[in-house]
Amino acid sequence: MELRCAVQKYAWGKTGKTSLVAQLSQGNSAAPTVEDDPYAELWMGTHPSGPSVIKSSNEPLLNHLLSNVDSLGDEEKKVFGTDLPFLFKALSVAKALSIQAHPNKKHAEELFATRPDLYKDPNHKPEMVTAWLGPFEALCGFRPVADIKFFLQEIDELAAVVGKSACEALVKAESDSEEMQALRECFSALMNTSEESVASALKQFEQRIPSLSAEKKDALQCDLFTRIAADFPGDVGCWSVYFMNYVVLQEGESMFLGPNVPHAYIFGDCLECMACSDNVVRAGLTPKFKDIDTLCSMLDYQAGPVDRFRMQWSTVDEFCQTCSPPVPDFAMARLRLPASATVDKAYGLPVRSNASILLILQGQATSAETKEDLSFGQVLFLKAGQQLTVRVKGEQDLIVYQAFANV
């Protein structure tokens, strides 16, 4: 079944036809693109904030699942009930998203019970991000403590807003537990500093940057800092550059972000798969509500290189790969069929024991089962056990990403 999917026009999205999301939306629903509008996210799934509908009938996908429970796999229903446990997205990021983290399942239930106006569902939101079409920039997890100490020593303005006692505690920390506690104190002190003090320190540092040597600017990642500060003047989140790992994912590379991992996407296009939730705790780089106390109390303060978040894809055959993060809610597969396969060669996608959603990211093909053409931007729902066999058309390779429950 072909799906028509929801577009989210958040302020940080790329505008008009420069946005991958806008391009996909045209292929998905033929909706006209408004050039000045930000096209931030395409949602594929059943989440009530952006539910997909069946294109032929306009029936919400969730309604279809409730009345056709055989569409879901037996294990999937046993673990998650009669709804898809994942939400699949495409993102086009023009400027940084908020400094954020997602609660674990127990904490999400508590937040939803006590503050449903801010936290809209009781589910956790582990997520996997995969870069698409060029580099994708992000901040992710706390840097190695040695790096943070270096920045605090080199940037007086940052040390001033963090405070002398917190900085000294981090310098003196020896064991891993002492470092984590000192890092918590430093980050919490930063996030709770008055807006006036933060804005003043940011301005002082920005004014000092031009006088630094090229080598010093590079060491202090001044280009990254000034890009973010230009979009969020006076925002405490600008200082997060010096606490969190900066990572650039190349096309096809992936990261997994578990509960309580601080992160912020900065620029580029990506695909995301996550548990079916929209719970976000924010504390910077956003005009939205900043729940600083909740964020600082819940964060994972384990520090270290960003490589611990990277995911590896496993080869199924010469055309297909899969990636299974350490959660049951979702896994992903991707297919790249070369255009040279157009000569009477059909490929059958591996049959999944659970329901799945497919996004066609490039190329054209014909379905052997329905004889219908498939093309860029189309989103398909396959019920559990359903076969899809495709034959490539045209001169482009066919690229398809697929999301499904990991049980």
Tab-separated table of N, CA and C in Angstrom, residues 243-327:
chain	number	residue	atom	x	y	z
A	243	PHE	N	31.378	21.299	25.086
A	243	PHE	CA	31.098	20.170	25.977
A	243	PHE	C	30.761	18.896	25.206
A	244	MET	N	30.237	19.031	23.993
A	244	MET	CA	29.746	17.874	23.246
A	244	MET	C	30.617	17.595	22.027
A	245	ASN	N	30.695	16.317	21.666
A	245	ASN	CA	31.446	15.915	20.483
A	245	ASN	C	30.837	16.499	19.220
A	246	TYR	N	31.691	17.017	18.358
A	246	TYR	CA	31.266	17.452	17.020
A	246	TYR	C	31.543	16.306	16.055
A	247	VAL	N	30.522	15.877	15.314
A	247	VAL	CA	30.672	14.751	14.401
A	247	VAL	C	30.126	15.128	13.029
A	248	VAL	N	30.802	14.659	11.996
A	248	VAL	CA	30.335	14.823	10.625
A	248	VAL	C	30.155	13.423	10.041
A	249	LEU	N	28.905	13.063	9.772
A	249	LEU	CA	28.606	11.773	9.149
A	249	LEU	C	28.613	11.938	7.637
A	250	GLN	N	29.310	11.057	6.944
A	250	GLN	CA	29.264	11.045	5.487
A	250	GLN	C	28.065	10.214	5.032
A	251	GLU	N	27.702	10.361	3.769
A	251	GLU	CA	26.521	9.679	3.254
A	251	GLU	C	26.540	8.190	3.584
A	252	GLY	N	25.449	7.713	4.189
A	252	GLY	CA	25.313	6.308	4.521
A	252	GLY	C	25.808	5.929	5.897
A	253	GLU	N	26.544	6.837	6.584
A	253	GLU	CA	27.025	6.545	7.929
A	253	GLU	C	25.922	6.810	8.952
A	254	SER	N	25.956	6.056	10.061
A	254	SER	CA	24.858	6.096	11.028
A	254	SER	C	25.358	6.213	12.459
A	255	MET	N	24.502	6.775	13.308
A	255	MET	CA	24.721	6.823	14.751
A	255	MET	C	23.455	6.376	15.457
A	256	PHE	N	23.632	5.768	16.631
A	256	PHE	CA	22.496	5.428	17.493
A	256	PHE	C	22.577	6.256	18.763
A	257	LEU	N	21.455	6.891	19.111
A	257	LEU	CA	21.377	7.743	20.294
A	257	LEU	C	20.377	7.126	21.270
A	258	GLY	N	20.896	6.591	22.359
A	258	GLY	CA	20.048	5.981	23.365
A	258	GLY	C	19.468	7.008	24.319
A	259	PRO	N	18.756	6.572	25.350
A	259	PRO	CA	18.151	7.494	26.311
A	259	PRO	C	19.206	8.367	26.990
A	260	ASN	N	18.842	9.619	27.200
A	260	ASN	CA	19.618	10.566	28.017
A	260	ASN	C	20.925	11.043	27.376
A	261	VAL	N	21.158	10.711	26.113
A	261	VAL	CA	22.365	11.171	25.417
A	261	VAL	C	22.114	12.580	24.872
A	262	PRO	N	22.903	13.581	25.301
A	262	PRO	CA	22.700	14.936	24.784
A	262	PRO	C	23.131	15.014	23.322
A	263	HIS	N	22.346	15.731	22.513
A	263	HIS	CA	22.692	15.860	21.104
A	263	HIS	C	21.978	17.057	20.489
A	264	ALA	N	22.472	17.458	19.343
A	264	ALA	CA	21.836	18.516	18.557
A	264	ALA	C	22.299	18.352	17.123
A	265	TYR	N	21.366	18.267	16.195
A	265	TYR	CA	21.722	18.243	14.780
A	265	TYR	C	22.016	19.674	14.331
A	266	ILE	N	22.984	19.837	13.438
A	266	ILE	CA	23.441	21.171	13.056
A	266	ILE	C	23.117	21.510	11.610
A	267	PHE	N	23.444	20.589	10.690
A	267	PHE	CA	23.193	20.899	9.277
A	267	PHE	C	23.239	19.628	8.441
A	268	GLY	N	22.362	19.573	7.433
A	268	GLY	CA	22.405	18.492	6.461
A	268	GLY	C	21.088	17.745	6.365
A	269	ASP	N	21.091	16.718	5.530
A	269	ASP	CA	19.923	15.869	5.324
A	269	ASP	C	20.184	14.496	5.919
A	270	CYS	N	19.164	13.909	6.506
A	270	CYS	CA	19.351	12.590	7.116
A	270	CYS	C	18.036	11.832	7.155
A	271	LEU	N	18.166	10.549	7.445
A	271	LEU	CA	17.030	9.701	7.761
A	271	LEU	C	17.123	9.346	9.231
A	272	GLU	N	15.980	9.311	9.891
A	272	GLU	CA	15.916	8.924	11.308
A	272	GLU	C	14.910	7.797	11.466
A	273	CYS	N	15.258	6.845	12.312
A	273	CYS	CA	14.272	5.866	12.753
A	273	CYS	C	14.333	5.825	14.265
A	274	MET	N	13.175	5.735	14.898
A	274	MET	CA	13.101	5.865	16.353
A	274	MET	C	11.892	5.111	16.883
A	275	ALA	N	11.852	4.928	18.194
A	275	ALA	CA	10.625	4.455	18.813
A	275	ALA	C	9.532	5.488	18.566
A	276	CYS	N	8.291	5.043	18.511
A	276	CYS	CA	7.183	5.925	18.144
A	276	CYS	C	6.861	6.887	19.288
A	277	SER	N	7.586	8.007	19.299
A	277	SER	CA	7.444	8.993	20.361
A	277	SER	C	7.878	10.353	19.835
A	278	ASP	N	7.422	11.405	20.516
A	278	ASP	CA	7.879	12.758	20.201
A	278	ASP	C	8.329	13.466	21.474
A	279	ASN	N	8.829	12.688	22.441
A	279	ASN	CA	9.275	13.256	23.711
A	279	ASN	C	10.671	13.854	23.584
A	280	VAL	N	10.775	15.152	23.841
A	280	VAL	CA	12.052	15.852	23.748
A	280	VAL	C	12.200	16.755	24.975
A	281	VAL	N	13.340	16.635	25.672
A	281	VAL	CA	13.668	17.536	26.782
A	281	VAL	C	14.748	18.479	26.274
A	282	ARG	N	14.477	19.796	26.292
A	282	ARG	CA	15.357	20.784	25.668
A	282	ARG	C	15.986	21.709	26.704
A	283	ALA	N	17.175	22.275	26.305
A	283	ALA	CA	17.797	23.242	27.212
A	283	ALA	C	18.678	24.258	26.497
A	284	GLY	N	18.473	24.482	25.206
A	284	GLY	CA	19.288	25.486	24.522
A	284	GLY	C	19.085	25.408	23.029
A	285	LEU	N	19.467	26.497	22.315
A	285	LEU	CA	19.331	26.614	20.867
A	285	LEU	C	17.881	26.422	20.418
A	286	THR	N	16.974	27.037	21.139
A	286	THR	CA	15.564	26.896	20.799
A	286	THR	C	14.750	28.026	21.420
A	287	PRO	N	13.709	28.487	20.710
A	287	PRO	CA	12.760	29.423	21.324
A	287	PRO	C	11.694	28.694	22.143
A	288	LYS	N	11.684	27.341	22.054
A	288	LYS	CA	10.695	26.554	22.792
A	288	LYS	C	11.069	26.487	24.270
A	289	PHE	N	10.178	25.904	25.052
A	289	PHE	CA	10.390	25.790	26.491
A	289	PHE	C	11.658	25.002	26.795
A	290	LYS	N	12.493	25.554	27.680
A	290	LYS	CA	13.728	24.898	28.099
A	290	LYS	C	13.524	24.303	29.488
A	291	ASP	N	13.510	22.992	29.548
A	291	ASP	CA	13.320	22.292	30.825
A	291	ASP	C	14.703	21.944	31.375
A	292	ILE	N	15.403	22.973	31.865
A	292	ILE	CA	16.815	22.831	32.231
A	292	ILE	C	17.014	21.854	33.378
A	293	ASP	N	16.194	21.967	34.406
A	293	ASP	CA	16.368	21.089	35.567
A	293	ASP	C	16.187	19.620	35.192
A	294	THR	N	15.149	19.338	34.403
A	294	THR	CA	14.905	17.952	33.981
A	294	THR	C	16.052	17.443	33.131
A	295	LEU	N	16.501	18.247	32.182
A	295	LEU	CA	17.578	17.810	31.300
A	295	LEU	C	18.858	17.532	32.081
A	296	CYS	N	19.263	18.483	32.914
A	296	CYS	CA	20.532	18.324	33.637
A	296	CYS	C	20.501	17.136	34.595
A	297	SER	N	19.334	16.819	35.126
A	297	SER	CA	19.241	15.700	36.072
A	297	SER	C	19.237	14.347	35.364
A	298	MET	N	18.816	14.294	34.103
A	298	MET	CA	18.634	13.013	33.414
A	298	MET	C	19.793	12.629	32.509
A	299	LEU	N	20.681	13.578	32.158
A	299	LEU	CA	21.684	13.323	31.129
A	299	LEU	C	22.657	12.209	31.504
A	300	ASP	N	23.134	11.526	30.470
A	300	ASP	CA	24.216	10.558	30.609
A	300	ASP	C	25.524	11.346	30.527
A	301	TYR	N	26.235	11.439	31.653
A	301	TYR	CA	27.450	12.249	31.714
A	301	TYR	C	28.716	11.437	31.426
A	302	GLN	N	28.549	10.272	30.855
A	302	GLN	CA	29.723	9.514	30.429
A	302	GLN	C	30.394	10.280	29.295
A	303	ALA	N	31.677	10.568	29.462
A	303	ALA	CA	32.421	11.336	28.462
A	303	ALA	C	33.299	10.409	27.646
A	304	GLY	N	33.548	10.807	26.389
A	304	GLY	CA	34.412	9.995	25.535
A	304	GLY	C	34.221	10.335	24.082
A	305	PRO	N	35.020	9.736	23.208
A	305	PRO	CA	34.930	10.018	21.769
A	305	PRO	C	33.569	9.634	21.197
A	306	VAL	N	33.250	10.247	20.082
A	306	VAL	CA	31.935	10.053	19.477
A	306	VAL	C	31.782	8.675	18.835
A	307	ASP	N	32.879	7.970	18.609
A	307	ASP	CA	32.801	6.684	17.907
A	307	ASP	C	31.917	5.687	18.626
A	308	ARG	N	31.706	5.858	19.920
A	308	ARG	CA	30.875	4.898	20.661
A	308	ARG	C	29.420	4.935	20.220
A	309	PHE	N	29.032	5.983	19.494
A	309	PHE	CA	27.652	6.091	19.022
A	309	PHE	C	27.472	5.589	17.586
A	310	ARG	N	28.574	5.339	16.897
A	310	ARG	CA	28.477	4.937	15.492
A	310	ARG	C	27.930	3.516	15.367
A	311	MET	N	27.148	3.302	14.308
A	311	MET	CA	26.569	1.988	14.027
A	311	MET	C	27.165	1.431	12.743
A	312	GLN	N	27.302	0.112	12.695
A	312	GLN	CA	27.804	-0.565	11.505
A	312	GLN	C	26.663	-1.307	10.810
A	313	TRP	N	26.673	-1.267	9.488
A	313	TRP	CA	25.679	-1.982	8.689
A	313	TRP	C	26.238	-3.354	8.313
A	314	SER	N	25.368	-4.363	8.314
A	314	SER	CA	25.755	-5.728	7.972
A	314	SER	C	25.263	-6.072	6.569
A	315	THR	N	26.084	-6.769	5.820
A	315	THR	CA	25.740	-7.135	4.450
A	315	THR	C	24.833	-8.363	4.422
A	316	VAL	N	23.703	-8.249	3.733
A	316	VAL	CA	22.787	-9.372	3.527
A	316	VAL	C	23.130	-10.078	2.216
A	317	ASP	N	23.287	-9.282	1.173
A	317	ASP	CA	23.735	-9.783	-0.127
A	317	ASP	C	24.380	-8.609	-0.860
A	318	GLU	N	24.668	-8.742	-2.133
A	318	GLU	CA	25.399	-7.685	-2.829
A	318	GLU	C	24.601	-6.391	-2.977
A	319	PHE	N	23.308	-6.425	-2.725
A	319	PHE	CA	22.467	-5.248	-2.902
A	319	PHE	C	21.878	-4.709	-1.590
A	320	CYS	N	21.821	-5.516	-0.545
A	320	CYS	CA	21.062	-5.166	0.664
A	320	CYS	C	21.942	-5.221	1.906
A	321	GLN	N	21.705	-4.249	2.814
A	321	GLN	CA	22.356	-4.204	4.117
A	321	GLN	C	21.304	-3.976	5.196
A	322	THR	N	21.618	-4.373	6.428
A	322	THR	CA	20.735	-4.108	7.558
A	322	THR	C	21.532	-3.522	8.714
A	323	CYS	N	20.814	-2.824	9.596
A	323	CYS	CA	21.426	-2.260	10.799
A	323	CYS	C	20.437	-2.421	11.950
A	324	SER	N	20.877	-3.081	13.020
A	324	SER	CA	20.000	-3.399	14.146
A	324	SER	C	20.530	-2.758	15.415
A	325	PRO	N	19.966	-1.626	15.847
A	325	PRO	CA	20.381	-1.013	17.109
A	325	PRO	C	19.950	-1.863	18.298
A	326	PRO	N	20.469	-1.580	19.494
A	326	PRO	CA	20.215	-2.436	20.667
A	326	PRO	C	18.868	-2.173	21.334
A	327	VAL	N	17.818	-2.045	20.534
A	327	VAL	CA	16.457	-1.873	21.057
A	327	VAL	C	15.512	-2.706	20.195
